[in-house]
Amino acid sequence: MTGPSRLALSSVSSTIATAGILSPEQISSFHDRGVLKVNFSLDSDLLDNIVEKVHPYYSQEYRRGELVIERVQDAWKLVDEVRQLAVHKSVTTALKQLLGRRPLAFQTLNFPRATEQQPHADVLHFNCEPGGYMVGVWVALEDIDEANGPLIYYPGSHRLPEYSMQDFDLEPGFDDYPEYTRRIQRIIQEQGLSPEYGLVKKGEAIIWHANLLHGGAAHKDRTRTRHSQVTHYYFEGCRYFTPIFSGKRRRRYRFPFWIPETDKYILPENRNIPAQLFRRVINKLRGG
């Protein structure tokens, strides 16, 4: 069990704070709360194109209208608009303001509906040395309200210790993940943490710190979609690892392929998770 990096949570210099699009008040709020809503004035056509062009890559079950948990990982390799959003200059400028290092996008997730995922911290999946240099950015591709499955998050929870599977006497991997989520729920209750919901308009973004507890609220109106894109970012100058697959004495280091800033690139070998394996994993993530 470790605490969140004070280096990454410390206030950035006034030079950085005034060199981009976020105000000093917004930067301070992020460090205090671990989460920040931002309107980046994203182009509506870009967002619409993402929704339209990613749709064919969702499963046949989803496209037939079945109520399945669905997502496409790393759609930026298939739809260039996804890549454009992931490396959007306004977003990366804001992230550099927040943590004082160059952000490096390494994964996109596109969703047509809510995941209803149990609260968790991304730091279980993505961590680095020094710690604290990882964030998620969630962009609403349509209006999100109480009925179509908003995000749920716990402001200030990023200041809790970073919990690994070993901290709960659980084995690395996803088999014990439901028990991890139960332990996190117990911590939420013991700490008296209060949830907030990501009620946002199309084009607005929510940035969260790697150790912020967050999940998905219920998708109450099943006739509606909830299109969104999540991009995960590390920051330069770190060594990266995957805690959920790491043991007490040995870390599973990772060497991400950074999402390119231009459309001129050559992809490495395709290592996407097979669809059946993904569904088994996502069921565990939901606590099922």
Tab-separated table of C-alpha atoms in Angstrom:
chain	number	residue	atom	x	y	z
A	1	MET	CA	0.000	0.000	0.000
A	2	THR	CA	1.399	3.356	-0.995
A	3	GLY	CA	0.200	6.922	-0.814
A	4	PRO	CA	-0.309	9.014	-3.944
A	5	SER	CA	2.803	10.790	-5.132
A	6	ARG	CA	3.162	14.185	-3.500
A	7	LEU	CA	5.319	15.207	-6.446
A	8	ALA	CA	2.439	14.750	-8.882
A	9	LEU	CA	-0.093	16.246	-6.456
A	10	SER	CA	1.965	19.314	-5.664
A	11	SER	CA	1.060	22.699	-7.077
A	12	VAL	CA	2.551	23.493	-10.452
A	13	SER	CA	4.554	26.634	-10.985
A	14	SER	CA	2.845	29.901	-11.829
A	15	THR	CA	4.586	29.811	-15.203
A	16	ILE	CA	2.876	26.546	-16.128
A	17	ALA	CA	-0.397	27.694	-14.609
A	18	THR	CA	-0.580	30.695	-16.909
A	19	ALA	CA	0.851	29.077	-20.049
A	20	GLY	CA	-2.269	27.211	-21.186
A	21	ILE	CA	-6.033	27.120	-21.128
A	22	LEU	CA	-6.720	26.244	-17.482
A	23	SER	CA	-6.940	28.904	-14.818
A	24	PRO	CA	-4.952	28.676	-11.565
A	25	GLU	CA	-8.275	28.040	-9.828
A	26	GLN	CA	-9.002	25.052	-12.060
A	27	ILE	CA	-5.549	23.617	-11.469
A	28	SER	CA	-5.910	24.045	-7.716
A	29	SER	CA	-9.332	22.395	-7.827
A	30	PHE	CA	-7.910	19.360	-9.631
A	31	HIS	CA	-5.176	18.892	-7.042
A	32	ASP	CA	-7.665	19.315	-4.189
A	33	ARG	CA	-10.442	17.135	-5.598
A	34	GLY	CA	-8.657	14.800	-8.004
A	35	VAL	CA	-11.210	15.530	-10.726
A	36	LEU	CA	-12.022	18.440	-13.011
A	37	LYS	CA	-14.792	19.203	-15.494
A	38	VAL	CA	-13.593	21.150	-18.527
A	39	ASN	CA	-15.236	22.510	-21.657
A	40	PHE	CA	-12.590	22.311	-24.378
A	41	SER	CA	-14.963	23.725	-27.047
A	42	LEU	CA	-14.495	20.586	-29.112
A	43	ASP	CA	-15.804	20.537	-32.660
A	44	SER	CA	-19.260	18.955	-32.765
A	45	ASP	CA	-18.641	17.364	-36.165
A	46	LEU	CA	-15.546	15.616	-34.795
A	47	LEU	CA	-17.614	14.075	-32.005
A	48	ASP	CA	-20.433	13.059	-34.358
A	49	ASN	CA	-17.957	11.411	-36.710
A	50	ILE	CA	-16.529	9.380	-33.835
A	51	VAL	CA	-19.998	8.088	-32.913
A	52	GLU	CA	-20.844	7.242	-36.522
A	53	LYS	CA	-17.542	5.681	-37.527
A	54	VAL	CA	-16.961	3.612	-34.369
A	55	HIS	CA	-20.460	2.113	-34.462
A	56	PRO	CA	-19.664	-0.613	-37.043
A	57	TYR	CA	-16.927	-1.934	-34.738
A	58	TYR	CA	-19.311	-2.698	-31.869
A	59	SER	CA	-20.429	-6.296	-31.495
A	60	GLN	CA	-23.256	-7.807	-33.510
A	61	GLU	CA	-25.143	-8.368	-30.252
A	62	TYR	CA	-25.097	-4.658	-29.476
A	63	ARG	CA	-26.014	-3.671	-33.028
A	64	ARG	CA	-28.964	-6.089	-32.910
A	65	GLY	CA	-30.264	-4.146	-29.934
A	66	GLU	CA	-29.282	-6.548	-27.179
A	67	LEU	CA	-28.534	-5.004	-23.772
A	68	VAL	CA	-24.862	-5.920	-23.554
A	69	ILE	CA	-21.902	-4.116	-22.046
A	70	GLU	CA	-19.981	-2.874	-25.041
A	71	ARG	CA	-16.822	-0.989	-25.860
A	72	VAL	CA	-14.095	-0.767	-28.476
A	73	GLN	CA	-10.551	-0.562	-27.162
A	74	ASP	CA	-8.016	1.442	-29.150
A	75	ALA	CA	-10.456	2.484	-31.854
A	76	TRP	CA	-7.909	5.187	-32.708
A	77	LYS	CA	-6.239	2.490	-34.839
A	78	LEU	CA	-9.460	2.155	-36.846
A	79	VAL	CA	-11.012	5.634	-36.825
A	80	ASP	CA	-8.699	8.607	-37.145
A	81	GLU	CA	-11.144	10.968	-35.443
A	82	VAL	CA	-10.687	8.925	-32.255
A	83	ARG	CA	-6.949	9.537	-32.485
A	84	GLN	CA	-7.534	13.245	-33.145
A	85	LEU	CA	-9.585	13.576	-29.967
A	86	ALA	CA	-7.049	11.617	-27.903
A	87	VAL	CA	-4.203	13.966	-28.856
A	88	HIS	CA	-6.271	17.150	-29.157
A	89	LYS	CA	-4.039	20.123	-28.453
A	90	SER	CA	-6.421	21.692	-25.934
A	91	VAL	CA	-6.567	18.466	-23.939
A	92	THR	CA	-2.832	17.798	-23.903
A	93	THR	CA	-2.071	21.433	-23.059
A	94	ALA	CA	-4.397	21.242	-20.062
A	95	LEU	CA	-2.846	17.984	-18.870
A	96	LYS	CA	0.635	19.455	-19.042
A	97	GLN	CA	-0.610	22.359	-16.935
A	98	LEU	CA	-1.990	19.974	-14.339
A	99	LEU	CA	1.082	17.779	-13.833
A	100	GLY	CA	3.938	19.750	-15.359
A	101	ARG	CA	5.054	17.047	-17.780
A	102	ARG	CA	4.213	16.171	-21.366
A	103	PRO	CA	1.208	13.803	-21.495
A	104	LEU	CA	1.442	10.621	-23.563
A	105	ALA	CA	-1.837	9.073	-24.706
A	106	PHE	CA	-1.649	5.278	-24.768
A	107	GLN	CA	-5.181	3.857	-24.794
A	108	THR	CA	-8.664	4.810	-25.971
A	109	LEU	CA	-11.981	3.247	-24.973
A	110	ASN	CA	-15.206	4.049	-26.805
A	111	PHE	CA	-18.578	3.246	-25.269
A	112	PRO	CA	-22.111	3.393	-26.731
A	113	ARG	CA	-23.759	3.008	-23.327
A	114	ALA	CA	-22.932	3.021	-19.618
A	115	THR	CA	-20.742	0.322	-18.091
A	116	GLU	CA	-22.338	0.475	-14.616
A	117	GLN	CA	-18.879	-0.463	-13.398
A	118	GLN	CA	-18.192	-0.711	-9.672
A	119	PRO	CA	-15.994	2.047	-8.149
A	120	HIS	CA	-12.290	1.473	-8.631
A	121	ALA	CA	-9.064	3.408	-9.121
A	122	ASP	CA	-7.199	3.343	-12.426
A	123	VAL	CA	-3.963	3.091	-10.472
A	124	LEU	CA	-4.728	-0.607	-10.034
A	125	HIS	CA	-4.340	-1.013	-13.795
A	126	PHE	CA	-1.906	1.767	-14.725
A	127	ASN	CA	0.884	3.037	-12.499
A	128	CYS	CA	4.365	4.441	-12.899
A	129	GLU	CA	7.621	5.379	-11.205
A	130	PRO	CA	7.531	8.075	-9.882
A	131	GLY	CA	3.876	7.653	-8.997
A	132	GLY	CA	0.949	9.882	-9.779
A	133	TYR	CA	1.704	10.591	-13.430
A	134	MET	CA	-1.349	9.037	-15.015
A	135	VAL	CA	-4.810	10.463	-15.728
A	136	GLY	CA	-7.997	9.546	-17.531
A	137	VAL	CA	-9.962	11.964	-19.708
A	138	TRP	CA	-13.606	11.143	-20.373
A	139	VAL	CA	-15.343	13.086	-23.151
A	140	ALA	CA	-19.115	13.099	-23.570
A	141	LEU	CA	-20.033	12.481	-27.206
A	142	GLU	CA	-23.639	13.361	-26.379
A	143	ASP	CA	-25.492	14.915	-23.433
A	144	ILE	CA	-25.247	12.840	-20.243
A	145	ASP	CA	-27.826	13.065	-17.449
A	146	GLU	CA	-29.157	10.952	-14.577
A	147	ALA	CA	-31.049	8.625	-16.903
A	148	ASN	CA	-28.414	7.426	-19.364
A	149	GLY	CA	-25.638	6.291	-17.072
A	150	PRO	CA	-23.356	9.118	-15.939
A	151	LEU	CA	-19.980	8.634	-14.365
A	152	ILE	CA	-19.906	8.415	-10.592
A	153	TYR	CA	-16.821	9.575	-8.711
A	154	TYR	CA	-15.656	10.461	-5.215
A	155	PRO	CA	-13.868	13.828	-4.997
A	156	GLY	CA	-10.821	13.756	-2.741
A	157	SER	CA	-10.473	9.982	-2.857
A	158	HIS	CA	-7.239	10.376	-4.853
A	159	ARG	CA	-5.559	11.197	-1.526
A	160	LEU	CA	-6.274	7.740	-0.145
A	161	PRO	CA	-3.488	5.141	-0.229
A	162	GLU	CA	-2.986	3.362	-3.537
A	163	TYR	CA	-4.471	-0.085	-2.984
A	164	SER	CA	-3.128	-3.108	-4.846
A	165	MET	CA	-4.573	-6.604	-4.914
A	166	GLN	CA	-1.870	-7.659	-2.447
A	167	ASP	CA	-3.033	-5.028	0.046
A	168	PHE	CA	-6.288	-6.982	0.273
A	169	ASP	CA	-4.508	-10.378	0.320
A	170	LEU	CA	-5.790	-11.078	-3.201
A	171	GLU	CA	-3.985	-12.771	-6.059
A	172	PRO	CA	-2.782	-10.781	-9.087
A	173	GLY	CA	-5.097	-10.877	-12.104
A	174	PHE	CA	-8.844	-10.534	-12.584
A	175	ASP	CA	-10.108	-13.640	-10.771
A	176	ASP	CA	-10.310	-11.799	-7.434
A	177	TYR	CA	-11.439	-8.493	-8.923
A	178	PRO	CA	-15.017	-8.705	-7.547
A	179	GLU	CA	-13.565	-8.957	-4.037
A	180	TYR	CA	-11.347	-5.931	-4.770
A	181	THR	CA	-14.445	-3.887	-5.619
A	182	ARG	CA	-16.154	-5.031	-2.408
A	183	ARG	CA	-13.154	-3.883	-0.383
A	184	ILE	CA	-13.229	-0.524	-2.181
A	185	GLN	CA	-16.929	-0.146	-1.360
A	186	ARG	CA	-16.126	-0.819	2.286
A	187	ILE	CA	-13.428	1.877	2.230
A	188	ILE	CA	-15.878	4.340	0.670
A	189	GLN	CA	-18.306	3.682	3.518
A	190	GLU	CA	-15.653	3.793	6.233
A	191	GLN	CA	-14.242	7.079	4.915
A	192	GLY	CA	-17.690	8.617	4.508
A	193	LEU	CA	-16.966	9.566	0.900
A	194	SER	CA	-19.766	11.311	-0.969
A	195	PRO	CA	-20.339	10.637	-4.670
A	196	GLU	CA	-20.789	13.131	-7.453
A	197	TYR	CA	-22.202	12.401	-10.885
A	198	GLY	CA	-20.791	13.393	-14.252
A	199	LEU	CA	-23.757	15.323	-15.613
A	200	VAL	CA	-22.266	16.991	-18.661
A	201	LYS	CA	-23.176	18.323	-22.066
A	202	LYS	CA	-21.886	16.989	-25.360
A	203	GLY	CA	-18.231	17.923	-25.795
A	204	GLU	CA	-17.496	18.488	-22.112
A	205	ALA	CA	-14.712	16.483	-20.493
A	206	ILE	CA	-13.956	15.070	-17.059
A	207	ILE	CA	-10.305	14.618	-16.071
A	208	TRP	CA	-9.497	12.331	-13.159
A	209	HIS	CA	-6.362	11.462	-11.244
A	210	ALA	CA	-5.211	7.834	-11.423
A	211	ASN	CA	-6.071	7.199	-7.767
A	212	LEU	CA	-9.550	8.761	-7.880
A	213	LEU	CA	-12.299	6.258	-7.108
A	214	HIS	CA	-14.841	6.266	-9.924
A	215	GLY	CA	-17.261	3.996	-11.744
A	216	GLY	CA	-20.478	3.992	-13.742
A	217	ALA	CA	-23.932	4.874	-12.448
A	218	ALA	CA	-27.024	2.918	-13.471
A	219	HIS	CA	-28.217	3.264	-17.071
A	220	LYS	CA	-31.867	3.815	-16.171
A	221	ASP	CA	-33.312	4.616	-19.596
A	222	ARG	CA	-32.379	1.606	-21.700
A	223	THR	CA	-33.815	3.211	-24.839
A	224	ARG	CA	-31.044	5.821	-24.839
A	225	THR	CA	-27.371	5.632	-25.703
A	226	ARG	CA	-24.488	7.147	-23.754
A	227	HIS	CA	-21.704	7.641	-26.254
A	228	SER	CA	-18.369	8.581	-24.721
A	229	GLN	CA	-14.642	8.274	-25.224
A	230	VAL	CA	-12.058	7.690	-22.520
A	231	THR	CA	-8.370	8.261	-23.180
A	232	HIS	CA	-5.715	7.155	-20.702
A	233	TYR	CA	-2.491	9.125	-20.451
A	234	TYR	CA	0.866	8.576	-18.840
A	235	PHE	CA	3.438	11.373	-18.661
A	236	GLU	CA	6.978	11.470	-19.964
A	237	GLY	CA	9.993	10.676	-17.810
A	238	CYS	CA	8.494	7.696	-15.978
A	239	ARG	CA	8.720	3.928	-15.878
A	240	TYR	CA	5.326	2.298	-16.388
A	241	PHE	CA	3.826	-0.867	-14.916
A	242	THR	CA	0.573	-2.796	-14.436
A	243	PRO	CA	-0.152	-3.350	-10.717
A	244	ILE	CA	-3.012	-5.818	-11.179
A	245	PHE	CA	-0.574	-8.255	-12.803
A	246	SER	CA	2.316	-7.455	-10.450
A	247	GLY	CA	3.375	-9.290	-7.324
A	248	LYS	CA	4.839	-7.998	-4.092
A	249	ARG	CA	8.402	-8.522	-5.265
A	250	ARG	CA	8.129	-8.192	-9.023
A	251	ARG	CA	6.383	-5.554	-11.109
A	252	ARG	CA	4.923	-6.177	-14.547
A	253	TYR	CA	6.437	-3.314	-16.501
A	254	ARG	CA	4.824	-2.110	-19.685
A	255	PHE	CA	6.155	-0.344	-22.751
A	256	PRO	CA	3.219	1.502	-24.283
A	257	PHE	CA	2.895	2.477	-27.912
A	258	TRP	CA	2.056	6.161	-27.644
A	259	ILE	CA	-0.879	7.337	-29.730
A	260	PRO	CA	0.684	9.387	-32.540
A	261	GLU	CA	0.089	13.110	-32.847
A	262	THR	CA	-0.239	12.798	-36.642
A	263	ASP	CA	-1.849	10.282	-38.984
A	264	LYS	CA	1.570	9.223	-40.286
A	265	TYR	CA	2.584	6.187	-38.253
A	266	ILE	CA	3.234	2.451	-38.383
A	267	LEU	CA	1.410	0.280	-35.876
A	268	PRO	CA	3.150	-2.398	-33.810
A	269	GLU	CA	1.780	-5.932	-33.692
A	270	ASN	CA	-1.918	-6.091	-32.914
A	271	ARG	CA	-2.390	-7.236	-29.320
A	272	ASN	CA	-6.065	-6.446	-28.794
A	273	ILE	CA	-7.965	-8.568	-26.272
A	274	PRO	CA	-10.189	-11.177	-28.007
A	275	ALA	CA	-13.908	-10.370	-27.730
A	276	GLN	CA	-14.812	-13.362	-25.541
A	277	LEU	CA	-11.976	-12.665	-23.130
A	278	PHE	CA	-12.980	-9.003	-22.965
A	279	ARG	CA	-16.553	-9.858	-22.009
A	280	ARG	CA	-15.331	-12.206	-19.266
A	281	VAL	CA	-13.075	-9.459	-17.919
A	282	ILE	CA	-15.741	-6.741	-18.076
A	283	ASN	CA	-18.179	-8.943	-16.148
A	284	LYS	CA	-15.598	-9.206	-13.382
A	285	LEU	CA	-15.040	-5.441	-13.512
A	286	ARG	CA	-18.744	-4.955	-12.902
A	287	GLY	CA	-18.544	-7.282	-9.924
A	288	GLY	CA	-20.569	-10.004	-11.615
